[in-house]
Amino acid sequence: MLKRPTSHQTELEMVTLESLVPVDHLLRKVDAAIDFGFIRDLTEGLYCPDNGRPPIAPEVLFKALFIGYLFGIRSERQLMREIEVNVAYRWFLGLRLTDKVFDASTFSQNRRRRFDGTDIAQNIFDHIVEQAIAQGLVDGTVLYTDSTHLKASANKGRFDVELVTKSRADYWDALDQAVSVDRAAHGKKPLKPKPREPQIKETKISRTDPDAGYMVRDGKPKGFFYLDHRTVDSKHNIITDTHTTAGNVHDSIPYLGRLDRQKERFGLDIKAVGLDAGYANAAIAQGLEERDVLGVTGYLRPSGRKGMMRKRAFTYDSGANVYRCPEDQALLYATTDREGYRHYKSDPSKCKGCPLLASCTTNPKAQKTITRHVWADARDRTDAHRLTDWGKRLNARRKETVERSFADAKQLFGHRYARYRGITGAKWQCLLAATAQNIKKIATVMDARDKTSPA
């Protein structure tokens, strides 16, 4: 017999939050695997010890933010509405069913007043990585690095053009020394001392978010973006580093410095790294060799004018220190410039009658010039790693590690768009998103480990 449903909304029931949260809920796994007590120790000095109103506990504040990242809730106002009605969220934060949730403006006010100018987000990220290391989830032997773009909250059509100083590369001091040594070895006078200053270039500056960089890359959308430079460990895809820059900063600029930071901060014994073609240059290859790290980089397609001979048509004779053209003419060493390139030049008198001249050079003097970087040997050795069996296996795993990490970040953690304006907000987002991914990975791996291990 069909009965008319009765309303039970106003009835009193004896329940506990513990009984209402499913036993296999993600937040149960996170609560069992992660110790968040360190957050209070990190932030205690930022609060007044004996004056003012009692604040929201810092560990509760950050755990609430992690809920937003873990469940893809981009809006902090929406996050607080979800916490208000979601029993599992309340249980995770230690709130009773009748406790009033704090206002969404608490997040922005703490960022602006209490956490601005501090390294709190970086320190929280580091502590979670240390917990992963303590649980044996990070091997540290093979690391993968790449970058992904986050669309800035800025109209790509509203900008001013200004002269802007470009980023300083990590390897400039080492390059200056290498140039001096190379010129001396070839009997050339030292270059006049000149401080190496970053290039000043006309750049589009957003009127809405001046910190964002105008990105122009093949196969990528044009506009104002931020870049998340991320490194993951090969064992369980734990993120060991994330670094945020404007969208027009080349991937290779901050790489070596960030690699050194991971080694020093976490004591990782790095043996090999997997990188995409954006990192395939002589400076990165030399830096890896100096650190006794094997590098495997993606293939970088050479560029050049259509119809002209490629550089690979010229053979380098390391013993004689010359290049030989297809007609077997020797291009002799001329000089080493400040950028670290050796110049090898042909004899114009021989080139004028060469049948390949039209496809060789457009120089009005009929002289061909080939450049070779002082660290080109290191680049050649690094490129050779890609062709070995172990190099092929290592390179193939890149799509399963760092590229998978970015895919999850965009699809599940709301990492397609910058949530805040300004580089400080972008760094905050990248660090907390990476921390949330690590938290989820640690929780799921440890939960699976506990279920399969004997009692």
mmCIF file with all atom_site columns, C-alpha atoms in Angstrom, residues 23-190:
data_model
loop_
_atom_site.group_PDB
_atom_site.id
_atom_site.type_symbol
_atom_site.label_atom_id
_atom_site.label_alt_id
_atom_site.label_comp_id
_atom_site.label_asym_id
_atom_site.label_entity_id
_atom_site.label_seq_id
_atom_site.pdbx_PDB_ins_code
_atom_site.Cartn_x
_atom_site.Cartn_y
_atom_site.Cartn_z
_atom_site.occupancy
_atom_site.B_iso_or_equiv
_atom_site.pdbx_formal_charge
_atom_site.auth_seq_id
_atom_site.auth_comp_id
_atom_site.auth_asym_id
_atom_site.auth_atom_id
_atom_site.pdbx_PDB_model_num
ATOM 1   C CA . VAL A 1 23  ? 34.796 4.543  6.544   1.00 0.00 ? 23  VAL A CA 1
ATOM 2   C CA . ASP A 1 24  ? 36.446 4.787  3.118   1.00 0.00 ? 24  ASP A CA 1
ATOM 3   C CA . HIS A 1 25  ? 36.141 8.574  2.761   1.00 0.00 ? 25  HIS A CA 1
ATOM 4   C CA . LEU A 1 26  ? 39.295 10.309 1.485   1.00 0.00 ? 26  LEU A CA 1
ATOM 5   C CA . LEU A 1 27  ? 39.435 12.629 4.492   1.00 0.00 ? 27  LEU A CA 1
ATOM 6   C CA . ARG A 1 28  ? 39.551 9.632  6.852   1.00 0.00 ? 28  ARG A CA 1
ATOM 7   C CA . LYS A 1 29  ? 42.628 8.402  4.986   1.00 0.00 ? 29  LYS A CA 1
ATOM 8   C CA . VAL A 1 30  ? 44.183 11.871 5.120   1.00 0.00 ? 30  VAL A CA 1
ATOM 9   C CA . ASP A 1 31  ? 43.497 12.216 8.839   1.00 0.00 ? 31  ASP A CA 1
ATOM 10  C CA . ALA A 1 32  ? 45.118 8.850  9.522   1.00 0.00 ? 32  ALA A CA 1
ATOM 11  C CA . ALA A 1 33  ? 48.191 9.474  7.377   1.00 0.00 ? 33  ALA A CA 1
ATOM 12  C CA . ILE A 1 34  ? 49.078 13.147 7.851   1.00 0.00 ? 34  ILE A CA 1
ATOM 13  C CA . ASP A 1 35  ? 50.149 14.929 11.018  1.00 0.00 ? 35  ASP A CA 1
ATOM 14  C CA . PHE A 1 36  ? 49.065 18.570 10.737  1.00 0.00 ? 36  PHE A CA 1
ATOM 15  C CA . GLY A 1 37  ? 50.350 19.567 14.167  1.00 0.00 ? 37  GLY A CA 1
ATOM 16  C CA . PHE A 1 38  ? 53.446 21.192 12.685  1.00 0.00 ? 38  PHE A CA 1
ATOM 17  C CA . ILE A 1 39  ? 51.305 24.008 11.220  1.00 0.00 ? 39  ILE A CA 1
ATOM 18  C CA . ARG A 1 40  ? 50.702 25.459 14.674  1.00 0.00 ? 40  ARG A CA 1
ATOM 19  C CA . ASP A 1 41  ? 54.444 25.407 15.413  1.00 0.00 ? 41  ASP A CA 1
ATOM 20  C CA . LEU A 1 42  ? 55.214 27.157 12.101  1.00 0.00 ? 42  LEU A CA 1
ATOM 21  C CA . THR A 1 43  ? 52.629 29.909 12.584  1.00 0.00 ? 43  THR A CA 1
ATOM 22  C CA . GLU A 1 44  ? 52.690 30.448 16.343  1.00 0.00 ? 44  GLU A CA 1
ATOM 23  C CA . GLY A 1 45  ? 55.071 33.401 16.091  1.00 0.00 ? 45  GLY A CA 1
ATOM 24  C CA . LEU A 1 46  ? 52.644 35.213 13.747  1.00 0.00 ? 46  LEU A CA 1
ATOM 25  C CA . TYR A 1 47  ? 49.920 35.459 16.408  1.00 0.00 ? 47  TYR A CA 1
ATOM 26  C CA . CYS A 1 48  ? 49.798 37.755 19.431  1.00 0.00 ? 48  CYS A CA 1
ATOM 27  C CA . PRO A 1 49  ? 50.249 35.563 22.551  1.00 0.00 ? 49  PRO A CA 1
ATOM 28  C CA . ASP A 1 50  ? 48.347 37.692 25.093  1.00 0.00 ? 50  ASP A CA 1
ATOM 29  C CA . ASN A 1 51  ? 46.057 40.154 23.344  1.00 0.00 ? 51  ASN A CA 1
ATOM 30  C CA . GLY A 1 52  ? 43.158 40.346 20.904  1.00 0.00 ? 52  GLY A CA 1
ATOM 31  C CA . ARG A 1 53  ? 40.277 38.043 20.053  1.00 0.00 ? 53  ARG A CA 1
ATOM 32  C CA . PRO A 1 54  ? 40.881 34.276 19.898  1.00 0.00 ? 54  PRO A CA 1
ATOM 33  C CA . PRO A 1 55  ? 41.776 33.469 16.250  1.00 0.00 ? 55  PRO A CA 1
ATOM 34  C CA . ILE A 1 56  ? 40.756 30.566 14.075  1.00 0.00 ? 56  ILE A CA 1
ATOM 35  C CA . ALA A 1 57  ? 43.293 27.804 14.773  1.00 0.00 ? 57  ALA A CA 1
ATOM 36  C CA . PRO A 1 58  ? 45.906 27.930 11.992  1.00 0.00 ? 58  PRO A CA 1
ATOM 37  C CA . GLU A 1 59  ? 45.783 24.172 11.410  1.00 0.00 ? 59  GLU A CA 1
ATOM 38  C CA . VAL A 1 60  ? 42.001 24.424 10.920  1.00 0.00 ? 60  VAL A CA 1
ATOM 39  C CA . LEU A 1 61  ? 42.464 27.333 8.497   1.00 0.00 ? 61  LEU A CA 1
ATOM 40  C CA . PHE A 1 62  ? 44.914 25.424 6.300   1.00 0.00 ? 62  PHE A CA 1
ATOM 41  C CA . LYS A 1 63  ? 43.018 22.137 6.533   1.00 0.00 ? 63  LYS A CA 1
ATOM 42  C CA . ALA A 1 64  ? 39.970 24.009 5.223   1.00 0.00 ? 64  ALA A CA 1
ATOM 43  C CA . LEU A 1 65  ? 42.031 25.300 2.297   1.00 0.00 ? 65  LEU A CA 1
ATOM 44  C CA . PHE A 1 66  ? 43.245 21.775 1.589   1.00 0.00 ? 66  PHE A CA 1
ATOM 45  C CA . ILE A 1 67  ? 39.619 20.598 1.434   1.00 0.00 ? 67  ILE A CA 1
ATOM 46  C CA . GLY A 1 68  ? 39.071 23.156 -1.330  1.00 0.00 ? 68  GLY A CA 1
ATOM 47  C CA . TYR A 1 69  ? 42.029 21.864 -3.334  1.00 0.00 ? 69  TYR A CA 1
ATOM 48  C CA . LEU A 1 70  ? 41.337 18.176 -2.685  1.00 0.00 ? 70  LEU A CA 1
ATOM 49  C CA . PHE A 1 71  ? 37.754 18.448 -3.926  1.00 0.00 ? 71  PHE A CA 1
ATOM 50  C CA . GLY A 1 72  ? 38.260 21.049 -6.658  1.00 0.00 ? 72  GLY A CA 1
ATOM 51  C CA . ILE A 1 73  ? 36.398 23.906 -4.977  1.00 0.00 ? 73  ILE A CA 1
ATOM 52  C CA . ARG A 1 74  ? 37.999 27.031 -6.442  1.00 0.00 ? 74  ARG A CA 1
ATOM 53  C CA . SER A 1 75  ? 35.845 29.633 -4.701  1.00 0.00 ? 75  SER A CA 1
ATOM 54  C CA . GLU A 1 76  ? 36.565 30.214 -1.021  1.00 0.00 ? 76  GLU A CA 1
ATOM 55  C CA . ARG A 1 77  ? 33.003 31.450 -0.481  1.00 0.00 ? 77  ARG A CA 1
ATOM 56  C CA . GLN A 1 78  ? 31.680 28.254 -2.033  1.00 0.00 ? 78  GLN A CA 1
ATOM 57  C CA . LEU A 1 79  ? 34.123 26.287 0.112   1.00 0.00 ? 79  LEU A CA 1
ATOM 58  C CA . MET A 1 80  ? 32.633 27.700 3.317   1.00 0.00 ? 80  MET A CA 1
ATOM 59  C CA . ARG A 1 81  ? 29.106 26.922 2.085   1.00 0.00 ? 81  ARG A CA 1
ATOM 60  C CA . GLU A 1 82  ? 30.201 23.329 1.431   1.00 0.00 ? 82  GLU A CA 1
ATOM 61  C CA . ILE A 1 83  ? 31.825 23.008 4.863   1.00 0.00 ? 83  ILE A CA 1
ATOM 62  C CA . GLU A 1 84  ? 28.621 24.265 6.454   1.00 0.00 ? 84  GLU A CA 1
ATOM 63  C CA . VAL A 1 85  ? 26.547 21.373 5.080   1.00 0.00 ? 85  VAL A CA 1
ATOM 64  C CA . ASN A 1 86  ? 29.105 18.581 4.569   1.00 0.00 ? 86  ASN A CA 1
ATOM 65  C CA . VAL A 1 87  ? 29.447 16.271 7.579   1.00 0.00 ? 87  VAL A CA 1
ATOM 66  C CA . ALA A 1 88  ? 32.790 14.826 6.434   1.00 0.00 ? 88  ALA A CA 1
ATOM 67  C CA . TYR A 1 89  ? 34.304 18.301 6.094   1.00 0.00 ? 89  TYR A CA 1
ATOM 68  C CA . ARG A 1 90  ? 33.118 19.257 9.593   1.00 0.00 ? 90  ARG A CA 1
ATOM 69  C CA . TRP A 1 91  ? 34.528 16.021 11.007  1.00 0.00 ? 91  TRP A CA 1
ATOM 70  C CA . PHE A 1 92  ? 37.911 16.654 9.364   1.00 0.00 ? 92  PHE A CA 1
ATOM 71  C CA . LEU A 1 93  ? 38.078 20.200 10.764  1.00 0.00 ? 93  LEU A CA 1
ATOM 72  C CA . GLY A 1 94  ? 36.918 19.174 14.239  1.00 0.00 ? 94  GLY A CA 1
ATOM 73  C CA . LEU A 1 95  ? 33.671 21.172 14.042  1.00 0.00 ? 95  LEU A CA 1
ATOM 74  C CA . ARG A 1 96  ? 30.437 20.030 15.685  1.00 0.00 ? 96  ARG A CA 1
ATOM 75  C CA . LEU A 1 97  ? 27.165 19.902 13.760  1.00 0.00 ? 97  LEU A CA 1
ATOM 76  C CA . THR A 1 98  ? 26.001 23.070 15.503  1.00 0.00 ? 98  THR A CA 1
ATOM 77  C CA . ASP A 1 99  ? 29.289 25.006 15.277  1.00 0.00 ? 99  ASP A CA 1
ATOM 78  C CA . LYS A 1 100 ? 29.180 28.089 13.098  1.00 0.00 ? 100 LYS A CA 1
ATOM 79  C CA . VAL A 1 101 ? 31.760 28.092 10.316  1.00 0.00 ? 101 VAL A CA 1
ATOM 80  C CA . PHE A 1 102 ? 34.005 31.114 9.916   1.00 0.00 ? 102 PHE A CA 1
ATOM 81  C CA . ASP A 1 103 ? 33.560 33.650 7.150   1.00 0.00 ? 103 ASP A CA 1
ATOM 82  C CA . ALA A 1 104 ? 35.357 33.242 3.817   1.00 0.00 ? 104 ALA A CA 1
ATOM 83  C CA . SER A 1 105 ? 37.038 36.622 4.306   1.00 0.00 ? 105 SER A CA 1
ATOM 84  C CA . THR A 1 106 ? 39.130 34.985 7.063   1.00 0.00 ? 106 THR A CA 1
ATOM 85  C CA . PHE A 1 107 ? 41.276 33.426 4.336   1.00 0.00 ? 107 PHE A CA 1
ATOM 86  C CA . SER A 1 108 ? 41.959 36.679 2.492   1.00 0.00 ? 108 SER A CA 1
ATOM 87  C CA . GLN A 1 109 ? 42.519 38.706 5.654   1.00 0.00 ? 109 GLN A CA 1
ATOM 88  C CA . ASN A 1 110 ? 45.051 36.195 6.967   1.00 0.00 ? 110 ASN A CA 1
ATOM 89  C CA . ARG A 1 111 ? 46.863 36.123 3.620   1.00 0.00 ? 111 ARG A CA 1
ATOM 90  C CA . ARG A 1 112 ? 46.971 39.914 3.490   1.00 0.00 ? 112 ARG A CA 1
ATOM 91  C CA . ARG A 1 113 ? 47.702 40.733 7.133   1.00 0.00 ? 113 ARG A CA 1
ATOM 92  C CA . ARG A 1 114 ? 49.347 37.726 8.778   1.00 0.00 ? 114 ARG A CA 1
ATOM 93  C CA . PHE A 1 115 ? 50.987 35.542 6.125   1.00 0.00 ? 115 PHE A CA 1
ATOM 94  C CA . ASP A 1 116 ? 52.068 38.187 3.597   1.00 0.00 ? 116 ASP A CA 1
ATOM 95  C CA . GLY A 1 117 ? 55.844 38.336 3.298   1.00 0.00 ? 117 GLY A CA 1
ATOM 96  C CA . THR A 1 118 ? 56.346 34.977 5.057   1.00 0.00 ? 118 THR A CA 1
ATOM 97  C CA . ASP A 1 119 ? 57.405 31.550 3.770   1.00 0.00 ? 119 ASP A CA 1
ATOM 98  C CA . ILE A 1 120 ? 54.556 29.757 5.513   1.00 0.00 ? 120 ILE A CA 1
ATOM 99  C CA . ALA A 1 121 ? 53.187 28.106 2.338   1.00 0.00 ? 121 ALA A CA 1
ATOM 100 C CA . GLN A 1 122 ? 56.681 26.933 1.337   1.00 0.00 ? 122 GLN A CA 1
ATOM 101 C CA . ASN A 1 123 ? 57.365 25.628 4.842   1.00 0.00 ? 123 ASN A CA 1
ATOM 102 C CA . ILE A 1 124 ? 54.102 23.675 4.928   1.00 0.00 ? 124 ILE A CA 1
ATOM 103 C CA . PHE A 1 125 ? 54.907 22.166 1.537   1.00 0.00 ? 125 PHE A CA 1
ATOM 104 C CA . ASP A 1 126 ? 58.393 21.174 2.745   1.00 0.00 ? 126 ASP A CA 1
ATOM 105 C CA . HIS A 1 127 ? 57.070 19.535 5.916   1.00 0.00 ? 127 HIS A CA 1
ATOM 106 C CA . ILE A 1 128 ? 54.620 17.400 3.946   1.00 0.00 ? 128 ILE A CA 1
ATOM 107 C CA . VAL A 1 129 ? 57.449 16.279 1.644   1.00 0.00 ? 129 VAL A CA 1
ATOM 108 C CA . GLU A 1 130 ? 59.470 15.368 4.732   1.00 0.00 ? 130 GLU A CA 1
ATOM 109 C CA . GLN A 1 131 ? 56.571 13.247 5.984   1.00 0.00 ? 131 GLN A CA 1
ATOM 110 C CA . ALA A 1 132 ? 56.502 11.463 2.617   1.00 0.00 ? 132 ALA A CA 1
ATOM 111 C CA . ILE A 1 133 ? 60.254 10.832 2.867   1.00 0.00 ? 133 ILE A CA 1
ATOM 112 C CA . ALA A 1 134 ? 59.859 9.506  6.417   1.00 0.00 ? 134 ALA A CA 1
ATOM 113 C CA . GLN A 1 135 ? 57.244 7.020  5.163   1.00 0.00 ? 135 GLN A CA 1
ATOM 114 C CA . GLY A 1 136 ? 59.579 5.779  2.399   1.00 0.00 ? 136 GLY A CA 1
ATOM 115 C CA . LEU A 1 137 ? 57.449 7.242  -0.396  1.00 0.00 ? 137 LEU A CA 1
ATOM 116 C CA . VAL A 1 138 ? 60.273 9.299  -1.932  1.00 0.00 ? 138 VAL A CA 1
ATOM 117 C CA . ASP A 1 139 ? 63.303 7.652  -3.474  1.00 0.00 ? 139 ASP A CA 1
ATOM 118 C CA . GLY A 1 140 ? 65.071 10.798 -4.702  1.00 0.00 ? 140 GLY A CA 1
ATOM 119 C CA . THR A 1 141 ? 67.180 8.915  -7.260  1.00 0.00 ? 141 THR A CA 1
ATOM 120 C CA . VAL A 1 142 ? 65.286 9.953  -10.409 1.00 0.00 ? 142 VAL A CA 1
ATOM 121 C CA . LEU A 1 143 ? 63.413 13.269 -10.650 1.00 0.00 ? 143 LEU A CA 1
ATOM 122 C CA . TYR A 1 144 ? 61.252 14.646 -13.455 1.00 0.00 ? 144 TYR A CA 1
ATOM 123 C CA . THR A 1 145 ? 60.756 18.369 -14.075 1.00 0.00 ? 145 THR A CA 1
ATOM 124 C CA . ASP A 1 146 ? 58.445 20.326 -16.355 1.00 0.00 ? 146 ASP A CA 1
ATOM 125 C CA . SER A 1 147 ? 56.267 23.432 -16.277 1.00 0.00 ? 147 SER A CA 1
ATOM 126 C CA . THR A 1 148 ? 52.619 24.159 -16.909 1.00 0.00 ? 148 THR A CA 1
ATOM 127 C CA . HIS A 1 149 ? 50.774 27.426 -17.416 1.00 0.00 ? 149 HIS A CA 1
ATOM 128 C CA . LEU A 1 150 ? 48.016 28.939 -15.290 1.00 0.00 ? 150 LEU A CA 1
ATOM 129 C CA . LYS A 1 151 ? 45.839 31.527 -16.999 1.00 0.00 ? 151 LYS A CA 1
ATOM 130 C CA . ALA A 1 152 ? 46.083 34.828 -15.162 1.00 0.00 ? 152 ALA A CA 1
ATOM 131 C CA . SER A 1 153 ? 42.991 36.857 -14.355 1.00 0.00 ? 153 SER A CA 1
ATOM 132 C CA . ALA A 1 154 ? 43.909 39.417 -17.016 1.00 0.00 ? 154 ALA A CA 1
ATOM 133 C CA . ASN A 1 155 ? 42.565 40.398 -20.430 1.00 0.00 ? 155 ASN A CA 1
ATOM 134 C CA . LYS A 1 156 ? 45.227 39.678 -23.059 1.00 0.00 ? 156 LYS A CA 1
ATOM 135 C CA . GLY A 1 157 ? 44.102 42.734 -25.034 1.00 0.00 ? 157 GLY A CA 1
ATOM 136 C CA . ARG A 1 158 ? 44.592 45.258 -22.207 1.00 0.00 ? 158 ARG A CA 1
ATOM 137 C CA . PHE A 1 159 ? 48.302 45.915 -21.801 1.00 0.00 ? 159 PHE A CA 1
ATOM 138 C CA . ASP A 1 160 ? 51.058 48.516 -21.990 1.00 0.00 ? 160 ASP A CA 1
ATOM 139 C CA . VAL A 1 161 ? 54.439 47.994 -23.619 1.00 0.00 ? 161 VAL A CA 1
ATOM 140 C CA . GLU A 1 162 ? 57.368 48.722 -21.303 1.00 0.00 ? 162 GLU A CA 1
ATOM 141 C CA . LEU A 1 163 ? 61.102 48.076 -21.143 1.00 0.00 ? 163 LEU A CA 1
ATOM 142 C CA . VAL A 1 164 ? 61.527 45.202 -18.687 1.00 0.00 ? 164 VAL A CA 1
ATOM 143 C CA . THR A 1 165 ? 64.652 43.493 -17.327 1.00 0.00 ? 165 THR A CA 1
ATOM 144 C CA . LYS A 1 166 ? 64.532 39.779 -18.094 1.00 0.00 ? 166 LYS A CA 1
ATOM 145 C CA . SER A 1 167 ? 65.288 37.062 -15.538 1.00 0.00 ? 167 SER A CA 1
ATOM 146 C CA . ARG A 1 168 ? 68.845 36.283 -14.464 1.00 0.00 ? 168 ARG A CA 1
ATOM 147 C CA . ALA A 1 169 ? 70.069 32.759 -15.245 1.00 0.00 ? 169 ALA A CA 1
ATOM 148 C CA . ASP A 1 170 ? 71.520 30.601 -12.474 1.00 0.00 ? 170 ASP A CA 1
ATOM 149 C CA . TYR A 1 171 ? 74.625 29.697 -14.479 1.00 0.00 ? 171 TYR A CA 1
ATOM 150 C CA . TRP A 1 172 ? 75.952 33.140 -15.510 1.00 0.00 ? 172 TRP A CA 1
ATOM 151 C CA . ASP A 1 173 ? 78.887 33.210 -13.082 1.00 0.00 ? 173 ASP A CA 1
ATOM 152 C CA . ALA A 1 174 ? 80.024 29.772 -14.236 1.00 0.00 ? 174 ALA A CA 1
ATOM 153 C CA . LEU A 1 175 ? 79.669 30.861 -17.873 1.00 0.00 ? 175 LEU A CA 1
ATOM 154 C CA . ASP A 1 176 ? 81.874 33.935 -17.368 1.00 0.00 ? 176 ASP A CA 1
ATOM 155 C CA . GLN A 1 177 ? 84.598 31.727 -15.919 1.00 0.00 ? 177 GLN A CA 1
ATOM 156 C CA . ALA A 1 178 ? 84.271 29.185 -18.746 1.00 0.00 ? 178 ALA A CA 1
ATOM 157 C CA . VAL A 1 179 ? 84.577 31.923 -21.389 1.00 0.00 ? 179 VAL A CA 1
ATOM 158 C CA . SER A 1 180 ? 87.738 33.287 -19.766 1.00 0.00 ? 180 SER A CA 1
ATOM 159 C CA . VAL A 1 181 ? 89.312 29.809 -19.622 1.00 0.00 ? 181 VAL A CA 1
ATOM 160 C CA . ASP A 1 182 ? 88.376 29.037 -23.233 1.00 0.00 ? 182 ASP A CA 1
ATOM 161 C CA . ARG A 1 183 ? 89.785 32.303 -24.603 1.00 0.00 ? 183 ARG A CA 1
ATOM 162 C CA . ALA A 1 184 ? 93.024 31.766 -22.691 1.00 0.00 ? 184 ALA A CA 1
ATOM 163 C CA . ALA A 1 185 ? 93.316 28.226 -24.078 1.00 0.00 ? 185 ALA A CA 1
ATOM 164 C CA . HIS A 1 186 ? 93.028 29.610 -27.617 1.00 0.00 ? 186 HIS A CA 1
ATOM 165 C CA . GLY A 1 187 ? 95.541 32.404 -27.003 1.00 0.00 ? 187 GLY A CA 1
ATOM 166 C CA . LYS A 1 188 ? 92.931 35.162 -27.005 1.00 0.00 ? 188 LYS A CA 1
ATOM 167 C CA . LYS A 1 189 ? 93.041 38.212 -24.781 1.00 0.00 ? 189 LYS A CA 1
ATOM 168 C CA . PRO A 1 190 ? 90.540 38.298 -21.901 1.00 0.00 ? 190 PRO A CA 1
#
